Amino acid sequence: MSVLDLARPEIRAMQPYSSARMEASGGEVFLNANESAWAPVGDDGLGCNRYPEPQPAALVDALAALYGVRRQQLLVGRGSDEAIDLLVRAFCHAGRDAILIQPPTFGMYAVCARVQDAGIVEVPLGTDATLDVDAMLAALTSAVKLVFICTPNNPTGQPVPRTDVERLARALAGRALLVVDEAYVEFADEGSVVDLIDRYDNLAVLRTLSKAWALAGVRIGSLLANAEVIALLRRIMAPYPLPLPSVDAALLALSGWGQANAREHLAVVRAERTRMHEALHRLPGVRDVLPSQANFLAVRFDDAGAAYRRLLAAGIVVRDVRRYPNLGDALRITIGTPAENGRVLAVLQETNP
Ligand SMILES: Cc1ncc(COP(=O)(O)O)c(C=O)c1O
């Protein structure tokens, strides 16, 4: 059985849009895409009067090298959000199929499922915020086509052990695609599971340049998966998803200079995460700080609402996650610069004299 048998047959069968860029090969005078012949003001040689490559070769190569996959195993899009949406649309038949998630987790899996009118099977994380593989497998129905796991998980921060990922991938073979969202993996001690995509054709990994690579505003994310899955998603992706300035910014971030810069900030975030974890723990009014392998901490307060308001009054915006299951007393605080983190501590210290 091919993993593509899990996808919507009509997507496999449809004739995809063929863009001018896809059809062109060679040539020097381009009169095939109804573009302007003139570059816009301030273009500086970028060529924004032309449509960009659908999957820019230089960026695909740089990302494939970074993540250790072959170029055919990588799809680059507008943040990993786009890949989540494409997966749901390609694998879930509206009104019939479903995804499986473990709340509290990243909200876009459920949003994309709702937009597609796919069902959502929820298997809550344990009270210690760890994944319960047995419960997930017990909840699996034939409608579930995609299982999302997030490691480290947003908003709790815990990683999923590699052994759990492997166990799930094996158990889901022929039944569902396992999507491992590694948006925060660069901050974690445990590495990526991307090497497993060669072993399990029903395993897909999401990565992004929005977090450790400091490019949230540029919108570049990748899906790493079996080449057939990547080819399938390209059939339904917008023809020109990646703006030229974004591609340029991503290539700069992935250069030697950019990588050194990212590594430097990564070290600061990891050190600050430890410092903040310890300092927050000591504050009266703080009930608990969940252990985190990401660039944020989920913090339980005696009165999270009051803590949120105090921080906001001091100009500090954190994420109120009280609506998430099991986090009714928590705020999620991103690790900022040492000075910003110091301000958070100072305000919370004042709150609890
Ligand atoms: C777990 C997780 N996955 C994916 C995303 C989306 O990232 P991107 O900016 O690549 O769309 C986020 C953003 O916060 C996230 O927390």
CSV table of C-alpha atoms and ligand atoms in Angstrom, one decimal:
chain,number,residue,atom,x,y,z
A,1,MET,CA,0.0,0.0,0.0
A,2,SER,CA,1.2,3.5,-0.9
A,3,VAL,CA,0.9,6.3,1.6
A,4,LEU,CA,-1.0,8.1,-1.2
A,5,ASP,CA,-3.8,5.7,-0.8
A,6,LEU,CA,-4.7,7.7,2.4
A,7,ALA,CA,-5.1,10.9,0.4
A,8,ARG,CA,-8.2,12.1,-1.3
A,9,PRO,CA,-8.5,10.3,-4.6
A,10,GLU,CA,-9.9,13.3,-6.4
A,11,ILE,CA,-6.8,15.3,-5.5
A,12,ARG,CA,-4.6,12.5,-6.9
A,13,ALA,CA,-6.6,12.4,-10.1
A,14,MET,CA,-7.0,16.1,-10.8
A,15,GLN,CA,-5.1,18.1,-13.4
A,16,PRO,CA,-3.1,20.6,-11.4
A,17,TYR,CA,-2.7,24.2,-12.6
A,18,SER,CA,0.3,24.7,-14.8
A,19,SER,CA,1.9,28.1,-14.3
A,20,ALA,CA,3.9,30.0,-16.9
A,21,ARG,CA,7.0,29.6,-14.7
A,22,MET,CA,6.5,25.9,-14.5
A,23,GLU,CA,6.2,25.6,-18.3
A,24,ALA,CA,9.1,27.8,-19.3
A,25,SER,CA,12.5,26.4,-19.9
A,26,GLY,CA,15.3,28.6,-21.1
A,27,GLY,CA,14.7,31.8,-23.1
A,28,GLU,CA,15.7,35.3,-22.4
A,29,VAL,CA,12.7,37.5,-23.4
A,30,PHE,CA,9.8,36.6,-21.2
A,31,LEU,CA,6.4,37.3,-22.8
A,32,ASN,CA,4.6,34.3,-21.4
A,33,ALA,CA,3.2,35.4,-18.0
A,34,ASN,CA,1.6,38.8,-18.6
A,35,GLU,CA,4.1,40.4,-16.3
A,36,SER,CA,5.4,44.0,-16.6
A,37,ALA,CA,8.5,44.3,-18.7
A,38,TRP,CA,9.8,46.9,-16.2
A,39,ALA,CA,11.1,46.5,-12.7
A,40,PRO,CA,9.3,48.6,-10.0
A,41,VAL,CA,11.0,51.5,-8.4
A,42,GLY,CA,13.6,50.5,-5.8
A,43,ASP,CA,13.8,47.0,-7.1
A,44,ASP,CA,17.6,46.9,-7.0
A,45,GLY,CA,18.0,44.0,-9.4
A,46,LEU,CA,15.6,41.7,-7.4
A,47,GLY,CA,13.3,41.3,-10.4
A,48,CYS,CA,10.0,41.8,-8.6
A,49,ASN,CA,8.2,42.5,-11.9
A,50,ARG,CA,8.6,38.7,-12.6
A,51,TYR,CA,6.7,35.9,-10.9
A,52,PRO,CA,9.1,34.0,-8.5
A,53,GLU,CA,10.0,30.3,-9.0
A,54,PRO,CA,7.3,28.2,-7.5
A,55,GLN,CA,9.9,26.3,-5.4
A,56,PRO,CA,13.1,28.3,-5.6
A,57,ALA,CA,16.0,25.9,-6.3
A,58,ALA,CA,18.6,27.8,-4.2
A,59,LEU,CA,16.2,27.9,-1.2
A,60,VAL,CA,15.1,24.3,-1.5
A,61,ASP,CA,18.7,23.2,-1.7
A,62,ALA,CA,19.7,25.3,1.3
A,63,LEU,CA,16.8,24.0,3.4
A,64,ALA,CA,17.4,20.4,2.3
A,65,ALA,CA,21.0,20.7,3.4
A,66,LEU,CA,20.0,22.3,6.7
A,67,TYR,CA,17.5,19.6,7.5
A,68,GLY,CA,19.4,16.6,6.0
A,69,VAL,CA,16.8,15.5,3.4
A,70,ARG,CA,16.8,15.2,-0.4
A,71,ARG,CA,15.3,18.1,-2.3
A,72,GLN,CA,12.4,15.8,-3.5
A,73,GLN,CA,11.5,15.3,0.2
A,74,LEU,CA,11.0,19.0,0.9
A,75,LEU,CA,8.2,21.4,0.2
A,76,VAL,CA,8.7,25.1,1.1
A,77,GLY,CA,5.7,27.3,1.7
A,78,ARG,CA,4.4,30.3,3.6
A,79,GLY,CA,5.3,29.2,7.0
A,80,SER,CA,4.5,25.8,8.4
A,81,ASP,CA,0.9,27.0,8.7
A,82,GLU,CA,0.6,26.6,4.9
A,83,ALA,CA,1.8,23.0,5.0
A,84,ILE,CA,-0.7,22.1,7.8
A,85,ASP,CA,-3.5,23.5,5.7
A,86,LEU,CA,-2.3,21.6,2.5
A,87,LEU,CA,-2.0,18.4,4.4
A,88,VAL,CA,-5.6,18.7,5.8
A,89,ARG,CA,-7.0,19.6,2.4
A,90,ALA,CA,-5.2,16.7,0.6
A,91,PHE,CA,-5.9,14.0,3.1
A,92,CYS,CA,-9.2,14.8,4.7
A,93,HIS,CA,-12.4,14.5,2.7
A,94,ALA,CA,-14.9,17.1,3.9
A,95,GLY,CA,-17.6,15.8,6.1
A,96,ARG,CA,-16.1,12.4,6.4
A,97,ASP,CA,-12.4,12.2,7.5
A,98,ALA,CA,-10.8,13.5,10.6
A,99,ILE,CA,-7.5,14.6,12.3
A,100,LEU,CA,-6.3,13.5,15.7
A,101,ILE,CA,-4.7,16.0,18.1
A,102,GLN,CA,-3.7,16.1,21.8
A,103,PRO,CA,-4.9,19.3,23.4
A,104,PRO,CA,-3.6,21.6,24.7
A,105,THR,CA,-1.6,22.0,21.5
A,106,PHE,CA,-1.0,24.4,18.6
A,107,GLY,CA,-4.4,25.8,17.5
A,108,MET,CA,-4.0,25.7,13.7
A,109,TYR,CA,-4.4,21.9,13.4
A,110,ALA,CA,-8.0,22.2,14.6
A,111,VAL,CA,-8.6,25.5,12.6
A,112,CYS,CA,-7.5,23.9,9.3
A,113,ALA,CA,-9.6,20.8,10.0
A,114,ARG,CA,-12.7,23.0,10.7
A,115,VAL,CA,-12.2,25.0,7.5
A,116,GLN,CA,-12.0,21.7,5.6
A,117,ASP,CA,-15.1,20.4,7.5
A,118,ALA,CA,-13.0,17.5,8.8
A,119,GLY,CA,-13.6,15.9,12.2
A,120,ILE,CA,-11.3,16.4,15.2
A,121,VAL,CA,-10.6,13.5,17.5
A,122,GLU,CA,-9.1,14.9,20.7
A,123,VAL,CA,-6.9,12.8,23.1
A,124,PRO,CA,-5.9,15.2,25.9
A,125,LEU,CA,-2.3,15.3,27.1
A,126,GLY,CA,-1.7,13.8,30.5
A,127,THR,CA,-1.8,16.1,33.5
A,128,ASP,CA,2.0,16.1,33.4
A,129,ALA,CA,1.6,17.3,29.7
A,130,THR,CA,3.1,14.1,28.2
A,131,LEU,CA,1.7,12.2,25.2
A,132,ASP,CA,-0.3,9.1,25.9
A,133,VAL,CA,0.4,6.9,22.9
A,134,ASP,CA,-1.9,4.0,24.1
A,135,ALA,CA,-4.8,6.4,24.5
A,136,MET,CA,-4.1,7.9,21.0
A,137,LEU,CA,-4.1,4.4,19.4
A,138,ALA,CA,-7.3,3.5,21.3
A,139,ALA,CA,-9.0,6.6,19.9
A,140,LEU,CA,-8.0,6.0,16.3
A,141,THR,CA,-10.9,5.4,14.0
A,142,SER,CA,-10.9,4.7,10.3
A,143,ALA,CA,-11.9,8.3,9.7
A,144,VAL,CA,-8.6,9.6,11.1
A,145,LYS,CA,-6.3,10.4,8.2
A,146,LEU,CA,-3.8,12.7,10.0
A,147,VAL,CA,-2.3,12.5,13.5
A,148,PHE,CA,-0.6,15.7,14.6
A,149,ILE,CA,2.0,15.7,17.3
A,150,CYS,CA,3.9,18.8,18.3
A,151,THR,CA,7.4,18.4,19.8
A,152,PRO,CA,8.3,20.4,21.9
A,153,ASN,CA,4.6,21.1,22.3
A,154,ASN,CA,3.1,24.5,22.0
A,155,PRO,CA,2.0,25.8,24.6
A,156,THR,CA,3.4,23.3,27.2
A,157,GLY,CA,7.0,23.0,26.0
A,158,GLN,CA,7.6,19.3,26.5
A,159,PRO,CA,9.2,17.2,23.8
A,160,VAL,CA,7.8,13.9,22.6
A,161,PRO,CA,10.4,11.1,23.0
A,162,ARG,CA,11.7,9.7,19.7
A,163,THR,CA,10.6,6.2,20.8
A,164,ASP,CA,7.0,7.4,21.0
A,165,VAL,CA,7.2,8.9,17.5
A,166,GLU,CA,8.5,5.7,16.1
A,167,ARG,CA,5.9,3.6,17.8
A,168,LEU,CA,3.2,5.8,16.4
A,169,ALA,CA,4.6,5.8,12.9
A,170,ARG,CA,4.7,2.0,13.0
A,171,ALA,CA,1.2,1.6,14.4
A,172,LEU,CA,-0.3,4.1,11.9
A,173,ALA,CA,1.3,2.6,8.8
A,174,GLY,CA,-1.4,2.1,6.2
A,175,ARG,CA,-3.9,3.9,8.4
A,176,ALA,CA,-2.9,7.6,8.8
A,177,LEU,CA,-0.1,10.0,8.2
A,178,LEU,CA,1.8,11.1,11.3
A,179,VAL,CA,2.7,14.8,11.2
A,180,VAL,CA,5.4,15.8,13.6
A,181,ASP,CA,5.5,19.5,14.1
A,182,GLU,CA,9.1,20.5,15.1
A,183,ALA,CA,8.6,24.3,15.0
A,184,TYR,CA,10.7,24.6,18.3
A,185,VAL,CA,13.1,21.7,17.9
A,186,GLU,CA,16.1,23.9,17.5
A,187,PHE,CA,15.7,24.9,21.2
A,188,ALA,CA,15.4,21.4,22.4
A,189,ASP,CA,18.1,18.9,23.7
A,190,GLU,CA,16.6,16.1,21.8
A,191,GLY,CA,17.1,16.4,18.0
A,192,SER,CA,14.8,16.1,15.0
A,193,VAL,CA,13.2,12.9,13.9
A,194,VAL,CA,13.5,13.8,10.3
A,195,ASP,CA,15.9,11.0,9.6
A,196,LEU,CA,12.9,8.6,10.1
A,197,ILE,CA,11.1,9.8,7.0
A,198,ASP,CA,13.3,7.4,5.0
A,199,ARG,CA,12.0,4.6,7.1
A,200,TYR,CA,8.3,5.4,7.5
A,201,ASP,CA,6.5,6.7,4.4
A,202,ASN,CA,3.6,7.8,6.6
A,203,LEU,CA,5.8,10.2,8.6
A,204,ALA,CA,5.9,13.9,7.8
A,205,VAL,CA,7.9,16.6,9.7
A,206,LEU,CA,7.1,20.3,9.9
A,207,ARG,CA,9.9,22.8,10.3
A,208,THR,CA,9.9,26.6,10.2
A,209,LEU,CA,12.3,29.6,10.0
A,210,SER,CA,9.9,31.6,12.1
A,211,LYS,CA,11.4,30.7,15.5
A,212,ALA,CA,15.1,29.9,16.0
A,213,TRP,CA,15.8,31.6,12.6
A,214,ALA,CA,14.2,34.9,13.5
A,215,LEU,CA,12.1,35.1,10.3
A,216,ALA,CA,8.5,35.0,11.5
A,217,GLY,CA,7.8,38.1,9.3
A,218,VAL,CA,9.2,36.4,6.3
A,219,ARG,CA,6.9,33.4,6.3
A,220,ILE,CA,9.0,30.4,5.3
A,221,GLY,CA,8.2,26.9,6.5
A,222,SER,CA,9.0,23.4,5.2
A,223,LEU,CA,7.3,20.1,5.1
A,224,LEU,CA,9.7,17.1,5.0
A,225,ALA,CA,8.2,13.9,3.9
A,226,ASN,CA,8.1,11.1,1.4
A,227,ALA,CA,8.7,12.4,-2.1
A,228,GLU,CA,5.2,11.2,-3.2
A,229,VAL,CA,3.5,13.2,-0.4
A,230,ILE,CA,5.5,16.3,-1.4
A,231,ALA,CA,4.5,15.9,-5.1
A,232,LEU,CA,0.9,15.5,-4.1
A,233,LEU,CA,0.8,18.7,-2.1
A,234,ARG,CA,2.5,20.6,-4.9
A,235,ARG,CA,-0.6,19.8,-7.0
A,236,ILE,CA,-2.8,21.9,-4.7
A,237,MET,CA,-0.4,24.6,-3.6
A,238,ALA,CA,-0.8,28.2,-4.9
A,239,PRO,CA,1.4,28.6,-8.1
A,240,TYR,CA,3.7,31.2,-6.7
A,241,PRO,CA,3.7,31.0,-2.9
A,242,LEU,CA,7.0,32.5,-2.0
A,243,PRO,CA,7.6,36.3,-2.5
A,244,LEU,CA,11.1,37.1,-3.8
A,245,PRO,CA,12.1,39.4,-0.9
A,246,SER,CA,11.2,36.5,1.5
A,247,VAL,CA,13.3,34.0,-0.4
A,248,ASP,CA,16.2,36.5,-0.4
A,249,ALA,CA,15.9,37.0,3.4
A,250,ALA,CA,15.8,33.3,4.0
A,251,LEU,CA,18.9,32.7,1.9
A,252,LEU,CA,20.7,35.4,3.9
A,253,ALA,CA,19.6,33.8,7.2
A,254,LEU,CA,20.9,30.4,6.0
A,255,SER,CA,24.3,31.8,5.0
A,256,GLY,CA,27.3,31.1,7.2
A,257,TRP,CA,26.9,34.6,8.7
A,258,GLY,CA,23.2,34.1,9.3
A,259,GLN,CA,23.7,30.6,10.8
A,260,ALA,CA,26.4,32.0,13.2
A,261,ASN,CA,23.9,34.7,14.3
A,262,ALA,CA,21.1,32.3,14.9
A,263,ARG,CA,23.3,30.0,16.9
A,264,GLU,CA,24.4,32.9,19.1
A,265,HIS,CA,20.8,33.8,19.9
A,266,LEU,CA,19.8,30.2,20.4
A,267,ALA,CA,22.4,29.9,23.1
A,268,VAL,CA,21.1,33.0,24.8
A,269,VAL,CA,17.5,31.7,24.7
A,270,ARG,CA,18.5,28.4,26.2
A,271,ALA,CA,20.4,30.0,29.0
A,272,GLU,CA,17.6,32.5,29.7
A,273,ARG,CA,15.1,29.8,29.7
A,274,THR,CA,16.9,28.1,32.6
A,275,ARG,CA,17.3,31.4,34.4
A,276,MET,CA,13.6,32.4,33.9
A,277,HIS,CA,12.5,28.9,34.9
A,278,GLU,CA,14.4,29.1,38.2
A,279,ALA,CA,13.5,32.7,38.9
A,280,LEU,CA,9.8,32.3,38.2
A,281,HIS,CA,9.6,29.3,40.4
A,282,ARG,CA,10.8,31.3,43.3
A,283,LEU,CA,8.2,34.0,42.9
A,284,PRO,CA,5.3,33.9,45.3
A,285,GLY,CA,2.0,33.6,43.4
A,286,VAL,CA,3.6,31.3,40.9
A,287,ARG,CA,2.3,27.8,41.4
A,288,ASP,CA,4.4,26.0,38.8
A,289,VAL,CA,6.6,26.5,35.7
A,290,LEU,CA,6.3,23.6,33.3
A,291,PRO,CA,9.6,22.2,32.1
A,292,SER,CA,10.2,23.5,28.6
A,293,GLN,CA,12.4,22.6,25.7
A,294,ALA,CA,11.1,25.5,23.6
A,295,ASN,CA,11.5,29.3,23.6
A,296,PHE,CA,8.7,29.8,26.0
A,297,LEU,CA,7.5,28.8,29.4
A,298,ALA,CA,4.0,27.9,30.5
A,299,VAL,CA,3.6,29.3,34.0
A,300,ARG,CA,0.8,28.5,36.5
A,301,PHE,CA,-0.3,31.3,38.7
A,302,ASP,CA,-2.5,31.6,41.8
A,303,ASP,CA,-4.3,34.4,39.7
A,304,ALA,CA,-3.1,34.3,36.1
A,305,GLY,CA,-5.6,37.0,35.1
A,306,ALA,CA,-4.1,39.4,37.6
A,307,ALA,CA,-0.6,38.6,36.5
A,308,TYR,CA,-1.6,39.1,32.9
A,309,ARG,CA,-3.1,42.5,33.6
A,310,ARG,CA,-0.1,43.6,35.7
A,311,LEU,CA,2.3,42.7,32.9
A,312,LEU,CA,0.1,44.4,30.3
A,313,ALA,CA,-0.1,47.6,32.4
A,314,ALA,CA,3.7,47.5,32.3
A,315,GLY,CA,3.7,47.2,28.5
A,316,ILE,CA,4.5,43.5,28.5
A,317,VAL,CA,2.3,41.3,26.4
A,318,VAL,CA,2.3,37.5,27.1
A,319,ARG,CA,-0.1,34.8,25.9
A,320,ASP,CA,-3.1,34.1,28.0
A,321,VAL,CA,-3.6,30.3,27.6
A,322,ARG,CA,-6.2,29.9,30.2
A,323,ARG,CA,-8.8,28.7,27.6
A,324,TYR,CA,-6.7,25.6,26.9
A,325,PRO,CA,-7.6,22.4,28.7
A,326,ASN,CA,-5.4,21.8,31.8
A,327,LEU,CA,-4.0,25.3,31.6
A,328,GLY,CA,-6.8,27.2,33.2
A,329,ASP,CA,-4.3,29.0,35.5
A,330,ALA,CA,-1.5,29.6,33.1
A,331,LEU,CA,0.2,32.2,30.9
A,332,ARG,CA,2.7,31.4,28.2
A,333,ILE,CA,5.7,33.7,28.3
A,334,THR,CA,8.1,33.8,25.4
A,335,ILE,CA,11.8,34.1,26.3
A,336,GLY,CA,12.9,37.5,25.2
A,337,THR,CA,16.2,39.4,25.5
A,338,PRO,CA,17.8,39.2,29.0
A,339,ALA,CA,16.6,42.8,29.5
A,340,GLU,CA,13.0,41.9,28.5
A,341,ASN,CA,13.0,38.9,30.7
A,342,GLY,CA,14.3,41.0,33.6
A,343,ARG,CA,11.4,43.3,33.2
A,344,VAL,CA,8.9,40.4,33.4
A,345,LEU,CA,10.5,39.3,36.6
A,346,ALA,CA,10.5,42.8,38.1
A,347,VAL,CA,6.8,43.3,37.3
A,348,LEU,CA,5.9,39.9,38.7
A,349,GLN,CA,8.0,40.5,41.8
A,350,GLU,CA,6.2,43.7,42.4
A,351,THR,CA,2.9,41.9,41.9
A,352,ASN,CA,3.7,39.7,44.8
A,353,PRO,CA,5.6,41.8,47.4
B,1,LIG,C1,3.8,24.4,16.9
B,1,LIG,C2,3.7,25.4,15.8
B,1,LIG,N1,3.7,25.0,14.6
B,1,LIG,C3,3.6,25.8,13.6
B,1,LIG,C4,3.6,27.2,13.8
B,1,LIG,C5,3.4,28.1,12.6
B,1,LIG,O1,4.7,28.6,12.2
B,1,LIG,P1,4.9,29.3,10.9
B,1,LIG,O2,5.3,30.7,11.3
B,1,LIG,O3,6.0,28.5,10.2
B,1,LIG,O4,3.7,29.3,10.1
B,1,LIG,C6,3.6,27.7,15.1
B,1,LIG,C7,3.6,29.2,15.3
B,1,LIG,O5,3.5,29.6,16.4
B,1,LIG,C8,3.7,26.8,16.1
B,1,LIG,O6,3.7,27.2,17.4
